[in-house]
Short mmCIF file of C-alpha atoms in Angstrom, two decimals:
data_model
loop_
_atom_site.label_atom_id
_atom_site.label_comp_id
_atom_site.label_asym_id
_atom_site.label_seq_id
_atom_site.Cartn_x
_atom_site.Cartn_y
_atom_site.Cartn_z
CA MET N 217 25.78 165.35 81.60
CA SER N 218 23.04 162.74 82.06
CA ALA N 219 22.35 160.01 79.50
CA PRO N 220 19.79 160.82 76.79
CA ALA N 221 16.19 159.82 77.38
CA LEU N 222 15.71 158.70 73.81
CA VAL N 223 18.03 157.79 70.96
CA LEU N 224 16.92 156.88 67.43
CA ARG N 225 19.48 155.54 65.00
CA GLY N 226 18.51 155.04 61.39
CA THR N 227 14.90 154.33 62.31
CA ALA N 228 12.97 153.48 59.16
CA LYS N 229 9.36 152.48 58.54
CA ARG N 230 7.36 151.82 55.37
CA PHE N 231 3.66 151.22 54.88
CA GLY N 232 3.57 149.05 51.78
CA PRO N 233 5.38 150.95 49.04
CA THR N 234 5.17 154.24 50.96
CA PRO N 235 8.17 155.22 53.08
CA ALA N 236 7.02 156.97 56.28
CA LEU N 237 10.36 157.27 58.05
CA GLY N 238 13.54 157.21 56.02
CA GLY N 239 16.28 156.52 58.53
CA VAL N 240 15.72 158.97 61.36
CA ASP N 241 18.57 159.85 63.73
CA LEU N 242 17.49 161.77 66.83
CA GLU N 243 18.51 162.24 70.42
CA VAL N 244 16.43 163.71 73.26
CA GLY N 245 18.16 164.81 76.45
CA ALA N 246 17.01 163.77 79.92
CA ARG N 247 15.07 167.00 80.53
CA GLU N 248 14.83 168.23 76.99
CA PHE N 249 11.78 169.55 75.15
CA LEU N 250 12.26 168.49 71.52
CA VAL N 251 9.84 169.78 68.91
CA VAL N 252 9.57 167.80 65.68
CA LEU N 253 8.31 170.26 63.07
CA GLY N 254 7.02 169.12 59.72
CA PRO N 255 4.18 169.48 57.22
CA THR N 256 1.28 167.05 56.96
CA GLY N 257 2.50 163.65 55.80
CA ALA N 258 6.07 164.23 57.01
CA GLY N 259 5.97 161.12 59.24
CA LYS N 260 5.52 162.90 62.58
CA THR N 261 2.77 160.68 63.96
CA THR N 262 4.51 157.53 62.70
CA LEU N 263 7.62 158.68 64.52
CA LEU N 264 5.73 159.04 67.81
CA ARG N 265 3.89 155.74 67.37
CA THR N 266 7.19 154.00 66.67
CA ILE N 267 8.78 155.46 69.80
CA ALA N 268 5.71 154.38 71.81
CA GLY N 269 5.92 150.85 70.43
CA LEU N 270 2.63 151.04 68.52
CA GLU N 271 4.53 150.57 65.24
CA THR N 272 7.51 148.28 64.70
CA PRO N 273 10.35 149.89 62.74
CA ASP N 274 11.60 148.04 59.66
CA SER N 275 15.18 148.87 60.54
CA GLY N 276 17.24 150.98 62.91
CA ALA N 277 17.46 151.13 66.66
CA ILE N 278 15.51 152.90 69.40
CA GLU N 279 16.90 153.28 72.90
CA LEU N 280 14.82 154.52 75.82
CA PHE N 281 16.83 155.54 78.86
CA GLY N 282 19.72 153.38 77.72
CA ARG N 283 17.62 150.26 77.01
CA ASP N 284 16.94 148.76 73.61
CA ALA N 285 13.25 149.51 73.11
CA ALA N 286 12.81 146.60 70.70
CA ALA N 287 12.65 144.31 73.72
CA LEU N 288 9.96 146.42 75.42
CA ALA N 289 6.20 146.14 74.85
CA PRO N 290 4.35 149.50 74.62
CA ALA N 291 3.17 149.22 78.23
CA GLU N 292 6.73 148.62 79.43
CA ARG N 293 8.14 151.73 77.78
CA ASP N 294 6.67 154.10 80.37
CA VAL N 295 5.83 156.78 77.84
CA ALA N 296 2.60 158.81 77.65
CA LEU N 297 1.03 159.78 74.34
CA VAL N 298 -1.27 162.79 74.04
CA PHE N 299 -3.28 163.09 70.82
CA GLN N 300 -4.74 166.11 69.07
CA ASN N 301 -8.29 164.76 69.32
CA PHE N 302 -8.38 164.83 73.16
CA SER N 303 -9.39 161.10 73.54
CA LEU N 304 -11.44 161.30 76.74
CA TYR N 305 -14.28 159.07 77.93
CA PRO N 306 -17.24 161.41 77.32
CA GLY N 307 -19.57 159.60 79.71
CA LYS N 308 -17.18 159.88 82.66
CA SER N 309 -16.40 162.80 84.92
CA VAL N 310 -13.11 164.65 84.68
CA ARG N 311 -12.03 162.97 87.92
CA ALA N 312 -12.86 159.51 86.54
CA ASN N 313 -10.95 160.30 83.34
CA LEU N 314 -7.90 161.32 85.35
CA GLU N 315 -8.17 158.25 87.58
CA PHE N 316 -8.58 155.87 84.66
CA PRO N 317 -4.89 155.27 83.81
CA LEU N 318 -4.10 154.87 87.51
CA ARG N 319 -6.69 152.09 87.84
CA ALA N 320 -5.31 150.12 84.90
CA PRO N 321 -4.74 146.41 85.59
CA GLY N 322 -1.30 145.88 86.99
CA ARG N 323 -0.93 149.30 88.59
CA ARG N 324 -2.72 148.59 91.86
CA LEU N 325 -2.18 152.03 93.32
CA PRO N 326 -3.68 152.69 96.77
CA GLU N 327 -6.80 154.90 96.74
CA GLY N 328 -4.97 157.59 98.71
CA GLU N 329 -2.25 157.85 96.09
CA ILE N 330 -4.78 157.96 93.25
CA ALA N 331 -6.54 160.87 94.96
CA GLU N 332 -3.25 162.62 95.62
CA ARG N 333 -2.08 162.31 92.00
CA VAL N 334 -5.41 163.51 90.59
CA ALA N 335 -5.37 166.52 92.91
CA TRP N 336 -1.77 167.28 91.93
CA ALA N 337 -2.48 167.12 88.19
CA ALA N 338 -5.70 169.12 88.51
CA LYS N 339 -3.88 171.87 90.37
CA LEU N 340 -1.02 172.02 87.85
CA LEU N 341 -3.44 172.27 84.94
CA HIS N 342 -5.92 174.63 86.67
CA ILE N 343 -8.84 172.21 86.29
CA GLU N 344 -9.68 171.64 89.96
CA ARG N 345 -13.12 173.26 89.54
CA LEU N 346 -13.91 170.86 86.69
CA LEU N 347 -13.23 167.60 88.51
CA GLU N 348 -16.86 166.55 89.01
CA ARG N 349 -18.03 167.80 85.61
CA SER N 350 -18.83 165.39 82.79
CA ALA N 351 -16.14 165.31 80.08
CA ARG N 352 -18.98 165.84 77.60
CA ALA N 353 -19.61 169.31 79.07
CA LEU N 354 -16.06 170.61 78.60
CA SER N 355 -14.79 173.15 76.09
CA GLY N 356 -12.00 172.16 73.68
CA GLY N 357 -9.33 173.81 75.80
CA GLU N 358 -10.62 172.15 78.97
CA MET N 359 -10.72 168.77 77.23
CA GLN N 360 -7.10 169.08 76.18
CA ARG N 361 -6.08 170.05 79.71
CA VAL N 362 -7.79 166.91 81.00
CA ALA N 363 -6.15 164.80 78.27
CA ILE N 364 -2.76 166.15 79.33
CA GLY N 365 -3.76 165.51 82.95
CA ARG N 366 -4.43 161.86 82.10
CA ALA N 367 -0.88 161.66 80.78
CA ILE N 368 0.87 163.38 83.68
CA VAL N 369 -0.92 161.53 86.53
CA ARG N 370 0.94 158.42 85.44
CA ARG N 371 4.24 160.25 85.91
CA PRO N 372 5.75 158.66 82.81
CA LYS N 373 9.43 158.94 81.94
CA LEU N 374 8.75 160.50 78.52
CA PHE N 375 5.88 162.51 77.01
CA LEU N 376 4.97 162.09 73.36
CA MET N 377 2.69 164.91 72.23
CA ASP N 378 0.97 164.56 68.86
CA GLU N 379 -0.15 168.07 67.83
CA PRO N 380 -2.08 168.53 71.09
CA LEU N 381 -3.03 172.15 70.37
CA THR N 382 -4.12 171.77 66.74
CA ASN N 383 -7.84 171.58 67.43
CA LEU N 384 -7.91 174.69 69.61
CA ASP N 385 -8.51 178.27 68.54
CA ALA N 386 -5.53 180.57 68.03
CA LYS N 387 -5.88 182.52 71.27
CA LEU N 388 -6.13 179.41 73.41
CA ARG N 389 -3.22 177.79 71.58
CA GLU N 390 -1.09 180.79 72.42
CA GLU N 391 -2.06 180.63 76.12
CA LEU N 392 -1.49 176.89 76.38
CA ARG N 393 1.88 177.10 74.63
CA VAL N 394 3.16 179.20 77.51
CA GLU N 395 1.45 177.15 80.22
CA LEU N 396 2.61 173.80 78.86
CA ARG N 397 6.18 174.99 78.43
CA GLU N 398 6.18 176.07 82.06
CA LEU N 399 4.58 172.78 83.08
CA ALA N 400 7.26 170.79 81.26
CA ARG N 401 9.93 172.77 83.02
CA GLU N 402 8.30 172.04 86.37
CA LEU N 403 7.92 168.31 85.67
CA GLN N 404 11.50 168.01 84.37
CA THR N 405 10.36 165.15 82.16
CA PRO N 406 11.56 164.95 78.55
CA VAL N 407 9.03 165.77 75.85
CA VAL N 408 8.84 164.96 72.14
CA TRP N 409 6.24 167.35 70.74
CA VAL N 410 5.27 167.08 67.09
CA THR N 411 3.59 169.90 65.23
CA HIS N 412 3.17 171.58 61.89
CA ASP N 413 2.91 174.97 63.66
CA GLN N 414 6.13 176.94 63.36
CA ALA N 415 5.19 179.23 66.27
CA GLU N 416 4.93 176.21 68.60
CA ALA N 417 8.31 174.99 67.40
CA LEU N 418 10.05 178.32 67.87
CA THR N 419 8.51 179.21 71.22
CA MET N 420 8.38 175.83 72.96
CA GLY N 421 11.38 173.78 71.92
CA ASP N 422 14.78 173.57 73.55
CA ARG N 423 15.61 172.10 70.16
CA ILE N 424 13.75 171.69 66.88
CA ALA N 425 14.09 168.79 64.44
CA VAL N 426 12.68 169.59 61.00
CA LEU N 427 11.12 166.45 59.53
CA VAL N 428 10.12 166.42 55.86
CA ALA N 429 9.18 163.27 53.90
CA GLY N 430 10.37 161.01 56.72
CA LYS N 431 13.82 162.57 57.03
CA VAL N 432 15.28 164.94 59.61
CA LEU N 433 16.67 167.76 57.49
CA GLN N 434 18.09 169.81 60.35
CA SER N 435 18.07 169.88 64.12
CA GLY N 436 19.29 172.56 66.49
CA THR N 437 18.09 175.26 68.84
CA PRO N 438 15.22 177.38 67.53
CA GLU N 439 17.65 180.26 66.98
CA GLU N 440 20.07 178.08 65.00
CA VAL N 441 17.45 176.60 62.72
CA TYR N 442 15.69 179.94 62.23
CA ARG N 443 18.84 181.93 61.54
CA ARG N 444 20.96 179.39 59.64
CA PRO N 445 18.59 176.98 57.86
CA VAL N 446 20.53 174.42 55.83
CA SER N 447 18.26 174.69 52.79
CA PRO N 448 15.37 176.74 51.37
CA LEU N 449 13.09 173.82 52.27
CA VAL N 450 14.02 174.08 55.95
CA ALA N 451 13.85 177.87 55.80
CA ARG N 452 10.24 177.71 54.56
CA GLN N 453 9.14 175.71 57.62
CA LEU N 454 9.93 178.53 60.06
CA GLY N 455 8.99 182.19 60.18
CA THR N 456 5.97 184.27 59.24
CA PRO N 457 6.30 185.72 56.69
CA PRO N 458 8.78 183.10 55.52
CA MET N 459 12.41 183.69 54.66
CA ASN N 460 12.94 185.31 51.28
CA ALA N 461 14.77 183.00 48.86
CA ILE N 462 16.19 184.91 45.89
CA PRO N 463 17.85 183.04 43.00
CA ALA N 464 21.21 184.68 42.23
CA ARG N 465 24.29 184.45 40.02
CA ARG N 466 27.83 185.60 40.51
CA GLU N 467 28.85 188.83 38.77
CA GLY N 468 32.40 189.80 39.64
CA GLY N 469 32.59 190.02 43.41
CA ASP N 470 28.86 190.25 43.96
CA TRP N 471 25.71 188.16 44.05
CA VAL N 472 23.12 189.63 41.73
CA ALA N 473 19.54 188.54 41.18
CA LEU N 474 18.64 187.00 37.83
CA ASP N 475 17.44 190.42 36.60
CA GLY N 476 20.84 191.92 37.48
CA THR N 477 19.80 193.61 40.76
CA HIS N 478 22.74 193.81 43.16
CA LEU N 479 22.11 191.78 46.34
CA LEU N 480 25.33 191.50 48.36
CA ALA N 481 29.05 190.82 48.18
CA ALA N 482 29.98 187.26 47.22
CA HIS N 483 32.56 184.95 48.78
CA GLY N 484 33.66 181.50 47.65
CA ALA N 485 33.79 180.03 44.15
CA ALA N 486 30.16 179.16 43.40
CA GLN N 487 28.62 180.80 40.33
CA ASN N 488 24.95 180.25 41.19
CA ALA N 489 23.16 180.40 44.51
CA THR N 490 19.93 181.12 46.32
CA ILE N 491 20.18 184.00 48.78
CA GLY N 492 18.09 183.54 51.93
CA VAL N 493 17.20 186.58 53.99
CA ARG N 494 14.61 186.94 56.73
CA PRO N 495 12.13 189.82 56.28
CA GLU N 496 13.49 191.56 59.39
CA HIS N 497 16.89 191.74 57.70
CA VAL N 498 15.69 193.52 54.57
CA GLU N 499 16.35 197.22 55.23
CA LEU N 500 14.29 199.75 53.30
CA SER N 501 17.08 202.19 52.46
CA GLY N 502 20.76 202.18 51.55
CA GLY N 503 20.45 199.76 48.62
CA LYS N 504 21.71 200.25 45.07
CA SER N 505 18.39 199.73 43.29
CA GLU N 506 14.75 200.66 43.71
CA ALA N 507 11.80 198.50 44.63
CA THR N 508 8.08 199.17 44.61
CA VAL N 509 5.98 198.69 47.73
CA GLU N 510 3.02 196.55 46.67
CA VAL N 511 1.29 195.75 49.96
CA VAL N 512 1.60 196.95 53.56
CA GLU N 513 0.23 194.71 56.31
CA ASP N 514 -0.12 196.19 59.80
CA LEU N 515 0.66 193.53 62.43
CA GLY N 516 0.40 195.90 65.41
CA PRO N 517 3.96 196.01 66.72
CA ALA N 518 5.43 195.78 63.19
CA ARG N 519 4.55 196.12 59.52
CA VAL N 520 5.11 193.67 56.71
CA LEU N 521 5.90 195.24 53.36
CA VAL N 522 5.60 193.20 50.20
CA LEU N 523 8.11 194.59 47.70
CA ARG N 524 8.55 193.97 43.98
CA TRP N 525 12.33 193.76 43.83
CA ALA N 526 15.08 191.75 42.18
CA GLY N 527 12.56 190.26 39.76
CA THR N 528 10.58 188.66 42.53
CA GLU N 529 8.36 189.31 45.55
CA VAL N 530 10.35 190.15 48.68
CA HIS N 531 8.96 190.55 52.19
CA ALA N 532 10.40 193.12 54.57
CA LEU N 533 9.52 193.53 58.24
CA ALA N 534 9.58 197.14 59.40
CA PRO N 535 8.93 198.83 62.75
CA ARG N 536 5.38 200.03 63.39
CA GLY N 537 6.44 203.62 62.65
CA GLU N 538 7.27 202.79 59.03
CA SER N 539 5.19 205.07 56.84
CA ALA N 540 5.71 203.54 53.37
CA ARG N 541 2.50 202.98 51.41
CA PRO N 542 1.62 200.88 48.38
CA GLY N 543 3.14 202.46 45.27
CA ASP N 544 6.05 204.08 47.14
CA ARG N 545 9.60 203.47 45.95
CA VAL N 546 12.26 202.27 48.44
CA ARG N 547 15.88 201.15 48.07
CA PRO N 548 16.13 197.75 49.82
CA ARG N 549 19.39 196.54 51.26
CA ILE N 550 20.12 193.07 52.55
CA ALA N 551 21.89 192.97 55.91
CA ALA N 552 24.70 190.75 54.65
CA VAL N 553 25.71 189.42 58.06
CA HIS N 554 22.27 187.80 58.41
CA ALA N 555 21.97 186.47 54.85
CA VAL N 556 22.32 182.75 54.08
CA VAL N 557 23.81 181.64 50.77
CA TRP N 558 22.70 178.21 49.52
CA THR N 559 24.73 176.84 46.62
CA MET P 101 10.56 184.07 83.37
CA LEU P 102 9.71 182.27 80.17
CA ASP P 103 11.60 183.33 77.07
CA ALA P 104 9.57 182.59 73.93
CA PHE P 105 11.59 183.05 70.74
CA HIS P 106 9.44 184.10 67.78
CA GLY P 107 12.13 184.56 65.17
CA ALA P 108 12.03 188.29 64.53
CA CYS P 109 11.40 189.04 68.22
CA ARG P 110 10.98 187.43 71.62
CA TYR P 111 8.19 187.53 74.15
CA LEU P 112 9.32 187.45 77.77
CA HIS P 113 6.64 186.17 80.17
CA ALA P 114 7.58 187.37 83.64
CA ASP P 115 5.90 187.22 87.04
CA ALA P 116 5.93 190.70 88.57
CA ALA P 117 4.40 192.14 91.73
CA CYS P 118 1.42 193.27 89.65
CA GLY P 119 0.94 189.84 88.07
CA ARG P 120 2.06 188.28 84.79
CA VAL P 121 3.76 190.75 82.47
CA VAL P 122 4.51 189.96 78.82
CA ALA P 123 7.12 192.08 77.03
CA ARG P 124 8.08 192.05 73.36
CA VAL P 125 11.83 192.49 73.00
CA GLY P 126 14.43 192.16 70.26
CA ALA P 127 15.33 188.69 69.04
CA GLU P 128 18.91 189.08 70.29
CA HIS P 129 17.78 189.74 73.86
CA SER P 130 17.67 186.24 75.36
CA SER P 131 16.94 185.56 79.03
CA ALA P 132 17.41 182.41 81.04
CA ALA P 133 14.56 180.83 82.97
CA GLY P 134 14.50 182.19 86.50
CA GLU P 135 16.51 185.28 85.60
CA GLU P 136 15.32 188.60 87.01
CA ALA P 137 14.66 191.49 84.66
CA ARG P 138 13.67 195.15 84.89
CA PHE P 139 11.01 196.49 82.58
CA ALA P 140 10.20 200.05 81.62
CA VAL P 141 6.85 200.85 80.06
CA GLU P 142 6.43 203.28 77.15
CA ALA P 143 4.02 205.80 78.66
CA ALA P 144 2.60 206.66 75.23
CA GLY P 145 1.49 203.07 74.81
CA LEU P 146 -0.41 202.86 78.11
CA ARG P 147 -4.20 202.50 78.05
CA LEU P 148 -6.26 202.89 81.20
CA PHE P 149 -9.50 200.99 81.72
CA ASP P 150 -12.14 201.51 84.39
CA PRO P 151 -12.09 198.29 86.46
CA ALA P 152 -15.83 198.55 87.13
CA SER P 153 -17.15 199.15 83.63
CA GLY P 154 -14.19 197.88 81.57
CA ARG P 155 -14.42 201.02 79.45
CA ARG P 156 -11.34 202.89 78.35
CA ILE P 157 -10.53 206.01 80.35
CA ALA P 158 -7.37 207.13 78.52
#
């Protein structure tokens, strides 16, 4: 197994009295696509800027490809940052924008190689027809393709992506998610991609690191973090609708909700817990108590039912053929094998 | 093949002879990049469009 591209050990950063990163430990493999998922203010951008050398950590270590990054100036780190606000030169053509990083002082690339790299990036990103167009005349999606092109022409050793799809409309975001994941696979260059969008995290990452208030709360494959979140806080970051979190107490050999509704069999010694269950693991029959269907949302391939059950609001995801309507009574059952018990 | 995990399901993006095909499958059905797959289409879910006018035929 090859050495990691990036290692952070206890990386901490404060801005005055405000802690931005509270001792972050992270590792990114040589060809890995790591998504850092977190809400606004979690420290995502500070994390990227610290890796890029634009911020100096107060403590902790950063290693890039086995070298202590503290000794490396930003330009020596060979990383490329892509921002959410496109950051192009509006008065220049697409070609000139792509050429710009290759003409930076100190690079001294031959003209032939500049042309070859621009053509390569334009082809990969499907922007060949835009090369002579002014950056000012591009759509949002085209601008972000060019911004990514400016990063890849340099052929850096690591990509740092700061919510690059945030300013695009939902349909375009969905298209680019797939294209950029395929592009990353083709380039075989490690990526650290930060986002607040759970769909990007689930669909794009080889691994996800959930960052909240400057701390990594959990990291793992998308499946691991989605299915076995370590806390309700992590669970809430992933999944739409989010994981149900039902406060419970022990009654004999069972977990029951605070209103006494039976939830599932209990194991272990804890007397109080929160039961986490994804909406797709709430079955609509076979349970011991009744619930009322309050809302039915049709998502096309599936339906979301909002139930009043166990003294709280519970979401269930049902196949598109589900015929329950608001006001109907159902008997929910939690698929115990998929439930998470937080004590 | 690109396997996009969405939590409750997966979307498989595959290159087929007819072009890019996207299939929604169960969350447990994971596929590795480059793996070949066979798809069957639910006939009841097919919609036919006139290529000239773009209007739905069936």
